[in-house]
Tab-separated table of C-alpha atoms in Angstrom:
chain	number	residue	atom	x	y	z
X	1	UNK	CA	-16.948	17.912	16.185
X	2	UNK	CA	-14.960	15.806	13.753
X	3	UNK	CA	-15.225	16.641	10.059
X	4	UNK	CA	-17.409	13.192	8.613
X	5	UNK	CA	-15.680	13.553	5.572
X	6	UNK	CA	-11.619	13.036	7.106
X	7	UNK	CA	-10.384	9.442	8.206
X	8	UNK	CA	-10.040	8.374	10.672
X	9	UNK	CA	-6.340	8.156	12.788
X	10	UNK	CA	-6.153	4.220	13.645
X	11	UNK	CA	-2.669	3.250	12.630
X	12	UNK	CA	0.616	2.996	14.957
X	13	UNK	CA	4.117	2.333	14.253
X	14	UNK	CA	3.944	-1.105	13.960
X	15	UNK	CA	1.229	-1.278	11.210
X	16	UNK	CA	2.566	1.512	9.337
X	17	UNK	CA	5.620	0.115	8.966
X	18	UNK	CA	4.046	-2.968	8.122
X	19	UNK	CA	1.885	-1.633	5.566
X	20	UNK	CA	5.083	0.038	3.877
X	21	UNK	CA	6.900	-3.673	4.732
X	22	UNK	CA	4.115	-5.544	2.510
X	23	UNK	CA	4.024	-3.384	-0.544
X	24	UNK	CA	8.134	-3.425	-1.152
X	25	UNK	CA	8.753	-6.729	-0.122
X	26	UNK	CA	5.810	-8.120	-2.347
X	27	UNK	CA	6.789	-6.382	-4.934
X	28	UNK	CA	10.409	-7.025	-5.503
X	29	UNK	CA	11.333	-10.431	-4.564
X	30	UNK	CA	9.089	-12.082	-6.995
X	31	UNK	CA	8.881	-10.018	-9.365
X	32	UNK	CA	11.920	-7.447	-10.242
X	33	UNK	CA	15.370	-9.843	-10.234
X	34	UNK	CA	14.413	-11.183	-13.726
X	35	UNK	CA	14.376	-7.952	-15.884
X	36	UNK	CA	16.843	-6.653	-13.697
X	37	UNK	CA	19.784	-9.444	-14.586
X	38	UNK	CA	18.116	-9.187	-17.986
X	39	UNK	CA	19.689	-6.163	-18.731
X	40	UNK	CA	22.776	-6.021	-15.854
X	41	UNK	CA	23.641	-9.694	-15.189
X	42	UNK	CA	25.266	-9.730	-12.068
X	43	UNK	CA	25.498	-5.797	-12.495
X	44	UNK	CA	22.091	-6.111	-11.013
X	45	UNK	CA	23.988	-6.135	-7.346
X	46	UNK	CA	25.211	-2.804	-7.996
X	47	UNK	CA	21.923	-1.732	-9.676
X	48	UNK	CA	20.091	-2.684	-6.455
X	49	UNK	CA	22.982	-0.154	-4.261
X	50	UNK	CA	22.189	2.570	-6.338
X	51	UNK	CA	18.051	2.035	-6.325
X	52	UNK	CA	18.311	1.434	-2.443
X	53	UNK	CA	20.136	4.782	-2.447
X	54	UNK	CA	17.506	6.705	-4.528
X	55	UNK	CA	15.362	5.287	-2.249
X	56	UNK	CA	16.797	6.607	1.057
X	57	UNK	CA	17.432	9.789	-0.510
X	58	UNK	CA	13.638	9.872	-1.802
X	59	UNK	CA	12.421	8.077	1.585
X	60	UNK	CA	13.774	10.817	3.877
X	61	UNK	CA	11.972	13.544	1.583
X	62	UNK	CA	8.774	11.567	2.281
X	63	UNK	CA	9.236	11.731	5.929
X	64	UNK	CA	9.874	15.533	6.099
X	65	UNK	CA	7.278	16.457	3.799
X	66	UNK	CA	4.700	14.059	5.417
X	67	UNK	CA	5.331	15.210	9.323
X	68	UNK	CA	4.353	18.408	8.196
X	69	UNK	CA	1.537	17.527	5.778
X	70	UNK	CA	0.042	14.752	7.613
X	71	UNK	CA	-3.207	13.898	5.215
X	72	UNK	CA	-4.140	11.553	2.934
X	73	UNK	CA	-2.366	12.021	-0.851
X	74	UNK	CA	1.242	12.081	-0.090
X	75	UNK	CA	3.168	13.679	-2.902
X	76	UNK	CA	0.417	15.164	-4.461
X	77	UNK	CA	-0.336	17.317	-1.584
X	78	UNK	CA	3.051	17.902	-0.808
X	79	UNK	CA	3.509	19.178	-4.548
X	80	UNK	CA	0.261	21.523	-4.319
X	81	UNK	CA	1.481	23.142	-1.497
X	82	UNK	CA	5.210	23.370	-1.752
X	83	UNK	CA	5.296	24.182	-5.608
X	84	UNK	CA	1.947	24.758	-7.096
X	85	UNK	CA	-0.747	22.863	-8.330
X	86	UNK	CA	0.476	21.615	-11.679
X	87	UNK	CA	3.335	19.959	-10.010
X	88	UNK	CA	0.855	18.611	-7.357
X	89	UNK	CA	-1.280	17.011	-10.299
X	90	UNK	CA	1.653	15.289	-12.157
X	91	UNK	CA	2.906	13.883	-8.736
X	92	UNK	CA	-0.546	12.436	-8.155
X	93	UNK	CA	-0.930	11.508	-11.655
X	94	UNK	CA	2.279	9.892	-11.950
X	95	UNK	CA	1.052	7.647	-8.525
X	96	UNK	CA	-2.783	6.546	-10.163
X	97	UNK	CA	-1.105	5.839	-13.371
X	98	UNK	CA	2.056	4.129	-12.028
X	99	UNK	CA	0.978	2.036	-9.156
X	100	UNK	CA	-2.682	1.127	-11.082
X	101	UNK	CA	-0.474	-0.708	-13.169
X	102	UNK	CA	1.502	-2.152	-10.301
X	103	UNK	CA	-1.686	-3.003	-8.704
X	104	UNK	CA	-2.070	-5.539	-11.934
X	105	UNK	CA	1.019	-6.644	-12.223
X	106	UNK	CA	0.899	-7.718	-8.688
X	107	UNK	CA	-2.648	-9.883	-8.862
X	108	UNK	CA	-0.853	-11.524	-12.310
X	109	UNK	CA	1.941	-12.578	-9.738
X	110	UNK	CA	-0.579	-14.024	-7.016
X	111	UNK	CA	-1.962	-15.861	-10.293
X	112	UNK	CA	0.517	-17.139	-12.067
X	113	UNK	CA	1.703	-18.996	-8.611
X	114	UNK	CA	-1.556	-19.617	-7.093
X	115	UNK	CA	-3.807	-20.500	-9.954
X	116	UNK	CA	-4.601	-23.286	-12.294
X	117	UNK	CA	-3.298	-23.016	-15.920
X	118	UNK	CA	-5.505	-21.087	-17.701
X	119	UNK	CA	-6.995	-19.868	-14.926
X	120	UNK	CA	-4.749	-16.732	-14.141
X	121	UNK	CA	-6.773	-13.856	-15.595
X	122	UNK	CA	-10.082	-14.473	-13.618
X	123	UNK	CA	-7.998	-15.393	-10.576
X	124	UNK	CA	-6.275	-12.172	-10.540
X	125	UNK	CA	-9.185	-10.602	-11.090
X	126	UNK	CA	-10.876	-12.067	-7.809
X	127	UNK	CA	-8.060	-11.522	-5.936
X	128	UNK	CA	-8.756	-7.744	-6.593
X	129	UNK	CA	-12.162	-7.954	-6.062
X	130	UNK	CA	-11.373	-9.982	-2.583
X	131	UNK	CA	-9.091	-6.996	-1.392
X	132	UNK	CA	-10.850	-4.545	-2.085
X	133	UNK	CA	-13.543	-5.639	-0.130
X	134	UNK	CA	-10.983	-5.998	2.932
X	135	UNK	CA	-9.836	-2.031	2.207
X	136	UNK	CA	-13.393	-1.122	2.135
X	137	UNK	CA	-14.276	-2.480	5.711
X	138	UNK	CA	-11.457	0.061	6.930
X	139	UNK	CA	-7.917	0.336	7.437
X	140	UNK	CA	-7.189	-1.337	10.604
X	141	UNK	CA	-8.403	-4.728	8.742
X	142	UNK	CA	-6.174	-3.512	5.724
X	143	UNK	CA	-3.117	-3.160	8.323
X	144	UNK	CA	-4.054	-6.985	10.624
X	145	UNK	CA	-3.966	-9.096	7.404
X	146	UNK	CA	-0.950	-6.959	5.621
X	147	UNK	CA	0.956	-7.950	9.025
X	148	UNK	CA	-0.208	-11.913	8.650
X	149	UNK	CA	1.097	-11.803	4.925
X	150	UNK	CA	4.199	-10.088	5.695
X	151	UNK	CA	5.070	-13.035	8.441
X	152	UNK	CA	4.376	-15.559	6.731
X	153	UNK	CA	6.558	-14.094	3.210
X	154	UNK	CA	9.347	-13.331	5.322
X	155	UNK	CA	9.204	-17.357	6.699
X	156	UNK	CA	8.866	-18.798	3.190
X	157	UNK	CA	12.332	-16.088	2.239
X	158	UNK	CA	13.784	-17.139	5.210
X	159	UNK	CA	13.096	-21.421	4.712
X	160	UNK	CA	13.782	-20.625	0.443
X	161	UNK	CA	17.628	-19.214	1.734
X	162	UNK	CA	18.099	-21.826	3.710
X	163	UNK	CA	16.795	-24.212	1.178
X	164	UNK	CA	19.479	-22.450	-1.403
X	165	UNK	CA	22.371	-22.453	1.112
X	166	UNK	CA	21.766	-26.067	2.506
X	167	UNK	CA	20.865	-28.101	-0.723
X	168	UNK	CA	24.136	-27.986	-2.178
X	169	UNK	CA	22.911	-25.992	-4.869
X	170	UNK	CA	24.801	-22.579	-3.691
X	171	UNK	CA	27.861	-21.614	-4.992
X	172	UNK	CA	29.994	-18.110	-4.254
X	173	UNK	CA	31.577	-18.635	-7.644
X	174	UNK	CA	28.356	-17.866	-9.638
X	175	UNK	CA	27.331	-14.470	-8.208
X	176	UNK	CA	29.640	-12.625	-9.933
X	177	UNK	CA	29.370	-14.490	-13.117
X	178	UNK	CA	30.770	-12.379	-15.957
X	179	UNK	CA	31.750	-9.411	-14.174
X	180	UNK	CA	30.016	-6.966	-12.267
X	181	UNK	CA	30.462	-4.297	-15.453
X	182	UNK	CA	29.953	-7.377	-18.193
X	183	UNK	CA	26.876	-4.930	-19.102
X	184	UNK	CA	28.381	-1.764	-19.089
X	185	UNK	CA	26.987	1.059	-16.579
X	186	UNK	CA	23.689	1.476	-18.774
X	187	UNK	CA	22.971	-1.717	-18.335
X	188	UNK	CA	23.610	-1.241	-14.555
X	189	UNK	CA	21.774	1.834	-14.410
X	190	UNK	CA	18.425	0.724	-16.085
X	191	UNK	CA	18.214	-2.433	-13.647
X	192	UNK	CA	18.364	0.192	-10.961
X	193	UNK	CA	15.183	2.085	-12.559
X	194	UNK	CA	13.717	-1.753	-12.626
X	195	UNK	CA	14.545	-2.561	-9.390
X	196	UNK	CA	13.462	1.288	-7.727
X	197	UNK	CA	10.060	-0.324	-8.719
X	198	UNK	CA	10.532	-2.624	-5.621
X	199	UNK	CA	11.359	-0.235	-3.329
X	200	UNK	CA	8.470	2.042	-3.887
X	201	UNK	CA	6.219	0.559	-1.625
X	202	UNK	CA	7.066	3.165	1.394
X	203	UNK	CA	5.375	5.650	-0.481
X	204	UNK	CA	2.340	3.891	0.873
X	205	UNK	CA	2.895	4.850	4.727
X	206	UNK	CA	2.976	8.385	3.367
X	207	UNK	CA	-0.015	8.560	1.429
X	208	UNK	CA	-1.674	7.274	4.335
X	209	UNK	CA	-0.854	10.198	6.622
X	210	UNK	CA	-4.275	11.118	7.585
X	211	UNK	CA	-4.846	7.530	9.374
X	212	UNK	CA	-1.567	7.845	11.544
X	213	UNK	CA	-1.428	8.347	15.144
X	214	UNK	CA	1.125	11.482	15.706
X	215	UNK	CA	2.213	11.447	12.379
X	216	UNK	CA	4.850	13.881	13.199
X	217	UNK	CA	6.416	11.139	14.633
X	218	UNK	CA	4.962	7.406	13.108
X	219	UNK	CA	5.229	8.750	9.848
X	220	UNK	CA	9.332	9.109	9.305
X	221	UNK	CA	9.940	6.583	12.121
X	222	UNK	CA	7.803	3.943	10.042
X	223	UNK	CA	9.585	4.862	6.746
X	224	UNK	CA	13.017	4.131	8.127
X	225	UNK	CA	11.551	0.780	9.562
X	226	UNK	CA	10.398	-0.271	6.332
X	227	UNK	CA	13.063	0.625	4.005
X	228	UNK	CA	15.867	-0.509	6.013
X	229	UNK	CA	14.334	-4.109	6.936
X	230	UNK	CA	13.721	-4.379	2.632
X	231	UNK	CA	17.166	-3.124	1.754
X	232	UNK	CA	18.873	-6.297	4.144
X	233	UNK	CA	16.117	-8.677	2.582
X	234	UNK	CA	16.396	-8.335	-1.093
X	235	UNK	CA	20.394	-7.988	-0.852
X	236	UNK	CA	19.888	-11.463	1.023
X	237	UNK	CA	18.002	-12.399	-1.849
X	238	UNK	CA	19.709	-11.125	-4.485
X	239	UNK	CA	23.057	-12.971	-3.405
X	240	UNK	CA	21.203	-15.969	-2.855
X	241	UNK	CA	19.764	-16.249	-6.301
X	242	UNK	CA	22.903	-15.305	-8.091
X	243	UNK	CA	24.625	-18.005	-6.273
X	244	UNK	CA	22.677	-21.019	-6.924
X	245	UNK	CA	21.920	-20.549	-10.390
X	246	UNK	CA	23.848	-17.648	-12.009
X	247	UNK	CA	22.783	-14.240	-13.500
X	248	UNK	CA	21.344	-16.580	-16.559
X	249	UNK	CA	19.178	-18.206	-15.470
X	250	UNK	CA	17.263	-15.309	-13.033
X	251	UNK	CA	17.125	-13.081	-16.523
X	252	UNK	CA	15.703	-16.201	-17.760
X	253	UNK	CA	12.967	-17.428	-15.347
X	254	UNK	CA	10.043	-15.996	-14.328
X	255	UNK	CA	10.199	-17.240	-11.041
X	256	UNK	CA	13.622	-17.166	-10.184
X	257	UNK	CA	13.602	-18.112	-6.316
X	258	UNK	CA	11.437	-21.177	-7.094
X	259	UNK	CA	14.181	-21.915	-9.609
X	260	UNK	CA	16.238	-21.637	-7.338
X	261	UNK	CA	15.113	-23.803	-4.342
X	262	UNK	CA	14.378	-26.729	-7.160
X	263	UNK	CA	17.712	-26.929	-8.303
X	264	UNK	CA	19.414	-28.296	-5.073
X	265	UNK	CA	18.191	-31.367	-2.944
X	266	UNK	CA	15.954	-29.678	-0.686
X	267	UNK	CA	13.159	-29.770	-3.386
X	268	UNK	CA	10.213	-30.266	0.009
X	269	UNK	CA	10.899	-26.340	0.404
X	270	UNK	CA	9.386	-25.269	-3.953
X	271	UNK	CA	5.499	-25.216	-2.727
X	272	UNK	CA	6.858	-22.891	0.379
X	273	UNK	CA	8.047	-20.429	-1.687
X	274	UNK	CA	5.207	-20.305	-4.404
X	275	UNK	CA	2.864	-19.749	-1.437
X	276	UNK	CA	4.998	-17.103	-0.188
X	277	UNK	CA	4.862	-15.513	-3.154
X	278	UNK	CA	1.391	-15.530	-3.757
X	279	UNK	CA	1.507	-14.541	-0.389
X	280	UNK	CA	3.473	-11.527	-1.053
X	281	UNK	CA	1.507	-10.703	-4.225
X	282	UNK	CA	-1.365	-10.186	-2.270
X	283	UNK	CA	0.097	-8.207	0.792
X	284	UNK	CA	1.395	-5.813	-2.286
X	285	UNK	CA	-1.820	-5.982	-3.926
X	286	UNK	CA	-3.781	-5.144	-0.903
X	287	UNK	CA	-1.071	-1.840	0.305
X	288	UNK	CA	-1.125	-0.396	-3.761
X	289	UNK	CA	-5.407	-0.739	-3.552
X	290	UNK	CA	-5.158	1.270	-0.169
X	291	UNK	CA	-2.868	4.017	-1.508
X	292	UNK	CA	-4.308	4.379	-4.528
X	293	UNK	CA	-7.566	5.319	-2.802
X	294	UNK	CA	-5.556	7.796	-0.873
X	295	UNK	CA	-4.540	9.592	-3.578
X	296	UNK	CA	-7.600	9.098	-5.560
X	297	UNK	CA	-9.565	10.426	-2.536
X	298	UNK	CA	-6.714	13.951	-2.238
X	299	UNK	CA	-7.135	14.487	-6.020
X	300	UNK	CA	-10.586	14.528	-6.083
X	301	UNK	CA	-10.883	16.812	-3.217
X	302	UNK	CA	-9.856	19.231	-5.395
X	303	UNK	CA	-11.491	18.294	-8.749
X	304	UNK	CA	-8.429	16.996	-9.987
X	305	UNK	CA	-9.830	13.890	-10.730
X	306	UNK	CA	-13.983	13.566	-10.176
X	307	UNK	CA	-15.474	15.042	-7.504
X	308	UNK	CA	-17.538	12.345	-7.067
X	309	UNK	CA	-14.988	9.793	-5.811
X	310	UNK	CA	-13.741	12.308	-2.892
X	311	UNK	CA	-16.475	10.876	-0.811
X	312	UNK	CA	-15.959	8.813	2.454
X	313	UNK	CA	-17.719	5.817	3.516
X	314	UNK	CA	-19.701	7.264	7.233
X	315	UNK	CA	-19.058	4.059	8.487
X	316	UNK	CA	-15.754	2.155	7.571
X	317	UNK	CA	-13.788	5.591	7.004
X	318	UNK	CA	-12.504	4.947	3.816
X	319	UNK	CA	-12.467	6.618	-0.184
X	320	UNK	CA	-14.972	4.053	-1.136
X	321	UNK	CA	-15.789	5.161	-4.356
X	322	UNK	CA	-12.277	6.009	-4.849
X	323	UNK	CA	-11.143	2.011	-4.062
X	324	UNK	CA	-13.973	0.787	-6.235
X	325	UNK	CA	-13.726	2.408	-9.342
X	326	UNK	CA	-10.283	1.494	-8.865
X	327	UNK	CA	-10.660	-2.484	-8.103
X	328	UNK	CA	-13.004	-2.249	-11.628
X	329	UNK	CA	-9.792	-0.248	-13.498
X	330	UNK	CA	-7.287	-2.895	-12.514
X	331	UNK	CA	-9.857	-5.533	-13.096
X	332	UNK	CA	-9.787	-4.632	-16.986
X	333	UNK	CA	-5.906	-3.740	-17.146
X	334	UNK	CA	-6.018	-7.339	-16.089
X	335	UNK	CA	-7.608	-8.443	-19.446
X	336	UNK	CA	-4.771	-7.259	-21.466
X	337	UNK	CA	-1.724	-6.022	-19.357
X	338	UNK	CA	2.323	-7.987	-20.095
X	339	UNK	CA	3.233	-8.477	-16.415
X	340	UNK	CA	7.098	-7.584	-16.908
X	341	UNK	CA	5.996	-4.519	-19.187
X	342	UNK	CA	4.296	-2.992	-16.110
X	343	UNK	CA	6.715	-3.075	-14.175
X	344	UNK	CA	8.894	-0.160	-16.179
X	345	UNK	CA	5.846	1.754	-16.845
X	346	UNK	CA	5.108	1.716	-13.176
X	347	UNK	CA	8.788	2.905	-12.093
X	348	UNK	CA	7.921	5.815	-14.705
X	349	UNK	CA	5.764	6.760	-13.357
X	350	UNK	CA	6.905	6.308	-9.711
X	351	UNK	CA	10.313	7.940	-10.460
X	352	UNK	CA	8.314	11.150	-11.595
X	353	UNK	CA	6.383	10.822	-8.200
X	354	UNK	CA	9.524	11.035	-5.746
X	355	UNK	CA	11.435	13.788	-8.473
X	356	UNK	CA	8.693	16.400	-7.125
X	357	UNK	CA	8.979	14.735	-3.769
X	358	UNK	CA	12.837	15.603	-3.565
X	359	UNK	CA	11.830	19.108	-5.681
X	360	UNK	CA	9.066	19.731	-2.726
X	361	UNK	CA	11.062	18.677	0.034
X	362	UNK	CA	14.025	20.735	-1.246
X	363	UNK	CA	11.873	24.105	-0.536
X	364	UNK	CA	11.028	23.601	3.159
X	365	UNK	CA	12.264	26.178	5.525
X	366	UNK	CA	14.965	25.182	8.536
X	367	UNK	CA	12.079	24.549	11.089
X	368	UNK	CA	10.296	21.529	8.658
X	369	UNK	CA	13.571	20.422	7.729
X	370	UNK	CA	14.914	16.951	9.133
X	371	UNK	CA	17.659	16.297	6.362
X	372	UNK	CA	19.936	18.041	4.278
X	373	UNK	CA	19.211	19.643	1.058
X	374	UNK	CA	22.320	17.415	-0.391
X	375	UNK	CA	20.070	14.216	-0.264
X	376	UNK	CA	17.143	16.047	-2.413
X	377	UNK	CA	19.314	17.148	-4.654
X	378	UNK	CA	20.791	13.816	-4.846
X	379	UNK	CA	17.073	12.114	-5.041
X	380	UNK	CA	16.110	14.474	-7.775
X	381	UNK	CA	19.217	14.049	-10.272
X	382	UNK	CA	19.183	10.008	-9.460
X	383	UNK	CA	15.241	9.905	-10.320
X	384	UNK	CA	15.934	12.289	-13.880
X	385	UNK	CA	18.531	8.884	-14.595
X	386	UNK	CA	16.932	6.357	-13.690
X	387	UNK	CA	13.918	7.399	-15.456
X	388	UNK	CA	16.488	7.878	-18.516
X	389	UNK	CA	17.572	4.606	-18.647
X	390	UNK	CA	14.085	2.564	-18.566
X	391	UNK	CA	13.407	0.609	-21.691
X	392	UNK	CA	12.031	3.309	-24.275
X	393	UNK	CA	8.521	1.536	-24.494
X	394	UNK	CA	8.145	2.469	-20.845
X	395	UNK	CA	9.265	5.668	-21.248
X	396	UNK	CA	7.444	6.562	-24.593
X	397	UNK	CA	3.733	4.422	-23.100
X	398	UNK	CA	4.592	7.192	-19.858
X	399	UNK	CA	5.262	9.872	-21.789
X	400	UNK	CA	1.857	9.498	-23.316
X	401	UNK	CA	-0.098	8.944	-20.040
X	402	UNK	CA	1.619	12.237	-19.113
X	403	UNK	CA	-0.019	13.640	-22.041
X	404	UNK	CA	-2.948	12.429	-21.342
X	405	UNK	CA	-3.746	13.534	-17.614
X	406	UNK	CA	-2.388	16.992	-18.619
X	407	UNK	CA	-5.193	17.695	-21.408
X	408	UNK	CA	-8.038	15.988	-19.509
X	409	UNK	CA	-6.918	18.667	-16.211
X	410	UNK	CA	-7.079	21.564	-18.797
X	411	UNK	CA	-10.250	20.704	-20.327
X	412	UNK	CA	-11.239	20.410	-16.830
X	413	UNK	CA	-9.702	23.522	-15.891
X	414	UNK	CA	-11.612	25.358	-19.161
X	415	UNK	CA	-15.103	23.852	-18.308
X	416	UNK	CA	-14.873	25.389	-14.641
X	417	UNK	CA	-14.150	29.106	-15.696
């Protein structure tokens, strides 16, 4: 008899690795170019190679911790039962706080392409509202309209290069503009903490393990999938936009691939793009609501965070509670959140995430393993720099969240006993 508390194992290949395909690619195209060639210029190229290889590196941890534990909470059960519960905790921790601000930042996105001036807060707010009503009907709805949104973002990438490329706006000359190392190896190294945030998003196929068909083998297959169809996009991207209007101008515009497209001939191709990026906004949106009640749902099995919201809904299969209280959180970080400020608090809090990943992974005997120990070694020491090198508010505003979830788990911890 199956347990009526577990979910429920709907999800193949192809939607996992769509589901993982919709929160990176939402994520990073719109939104992580500008602060990255803020702070690296056209550095950002070689900031992007060095966050694509923390992500392999923390990708292929993923995988061979989430064949073995195939249930819903991903690092945070990986942590619990490689290296103890405290680490467990932080991993999850790190997730909720991280990715609830993602979850923000991406609805702000949707809004500030999608809605009428003045309008963005409440729209962003009913986008939540709107997609968390689609994760709460189940996952298999969650994976058929992720795999609409990722089609039609990858046609409005796909029409914006060609728009770049063919409107005599592109030019080779600009995409290195003052040198590759013009902002020293800092500078290079803190766009690659900016731009990991974009990358994150197959963290999503793992905390979904419980809803994956043979997970032993959807789970790393889908990873690989998903990361390596994102790495060939945004380096498409980011040569594109460095190309048509120079490292200045992406540091400068919030919307850098609109830019972009507008400043050749083929003009017809701007309202494209902004759909496709509200577009990808959402398919983020709706992936980082779904994870988050993963992880919500794992860390309240075991009174990490409130009992109450470990329940499942006896109908739809899904942390319910979990994805409401949630859509209400985001809701108010809404009210008051700086879009490009969330995005280094969120690779905080990510980057401490994947370090207990590569830290878990790294203590699996020879019959889990699938990869060497070289590449979580590798993950770990990349994630302790990159997570060095984020703008001090992020660090110091994670630091403090840190704080936070570690005196509310041992005030927990004292009321038990």
């Amino acid at each position: 008899m199956s347990d009526p508390q577990a979910l429920a194992r709907r999800l193949g290949t192809l939607d996992a690795s769509v589901i993982g395909l919709g929160s990176m690619i939402g994520a990073g195209v719109f939104a992580a170019f500008t602060p990255a060639a803020a702070v690296a210029g056209s550095g950002l190229l070689v900031g992007l190679v060095v966050a694509a290889m923390v992500a392999f590196c923390n990708a292929t941890s993923s995988a061979q911790l989430a064949a073995v534990y195939p249930t819903s909470g991903g690092t945070y059960v990986y942590g619990r039962e490689r290296l103890g519960p405290w680490a467990g905790f932080v991993a999850g921790w790190g997730f909720v706080i991280g990715k609830t601000a993602s979850a923000a930042a991406m609805a702000m996105t949707f809004a500030a392409y999608a809605a009428p001036a003045g309008w963005e807060r409440p729209v962003a707010v009913g986008a939540v509202v709107v997609l968390a009503a689609v994760n709460y009907r189940g996952v298999t709805r969650t994976a058929g309209l992720t795999r609409i949104l990722v089609v039609l973002v990858l046609a409005a990438l796909a029409t914006a290069v060609a728009a770049c490329w063919g409107g005599s706006g592109a030019d080779p000359a600009r995409i290195l503009g003052d040198g590759l190392l013009a902002h020293g190896w800092y500078g290079i190294l803190q766009s690659a903490g900016l731009l990991f945030f974009a990358f994150a998003g197959y963290a999503r196929i793992a905390t979904m393990g419980e809803e994956v068909r043979n997970p032993r083998r959807t789970i790393p297959r889908a990873i690989g999938i998903a990361l390596g169809i994102t790495i060939i996009v945004y380096a498409i991207i980011a040569v594109t936009l460095l190309a048509t209007i120079g490292p200045e101008a992406v540091a400068a515009n919030p919307a850098p691939l609109a830019a972009a497209v507008e400043s050749g001939t083929m003009t017809w191709a701007s309202p494209i793009v902004r759909a496709g990026a509200a577009g990808a906004a959402l398919g983020a949106l709706l992936a980082l609501i779904a994870g988050l009640g993963r992880t919500s749902l794992a860390m309240a099995r075991e009174h990490d965070l409130p009992h109450w919201l470990a329940a499942v809904h006896p109908r739809y299969k899904v942390p319910h509670r979990a994805e409401v209280t949630l859509a209400v959180v985001i809701s108010g970080i809404i009210t008051v959140a700086d879009l490009r400020g969330a995005i280094g608090f969120s690779s905080f809090g990510v980057l401490i995430y994947y370090l207990v990943a590569n830290l878990a992974a790294f203590t699996q005997p020879a019959a889990d393993r699938r990869y060497p120990k070289a590449l979580q070694v590798l993950g770990a020491a990349a994630c302790v720099a990159l997570v060095a090198t984020l703008p001090p508010f992020s660090v110091a505003l994670g630091v403090l969240m840190f704080v936070v979830g570690i005196v509310l788990r041992v005030a927990r911890q004292r009321r038990k006993s």
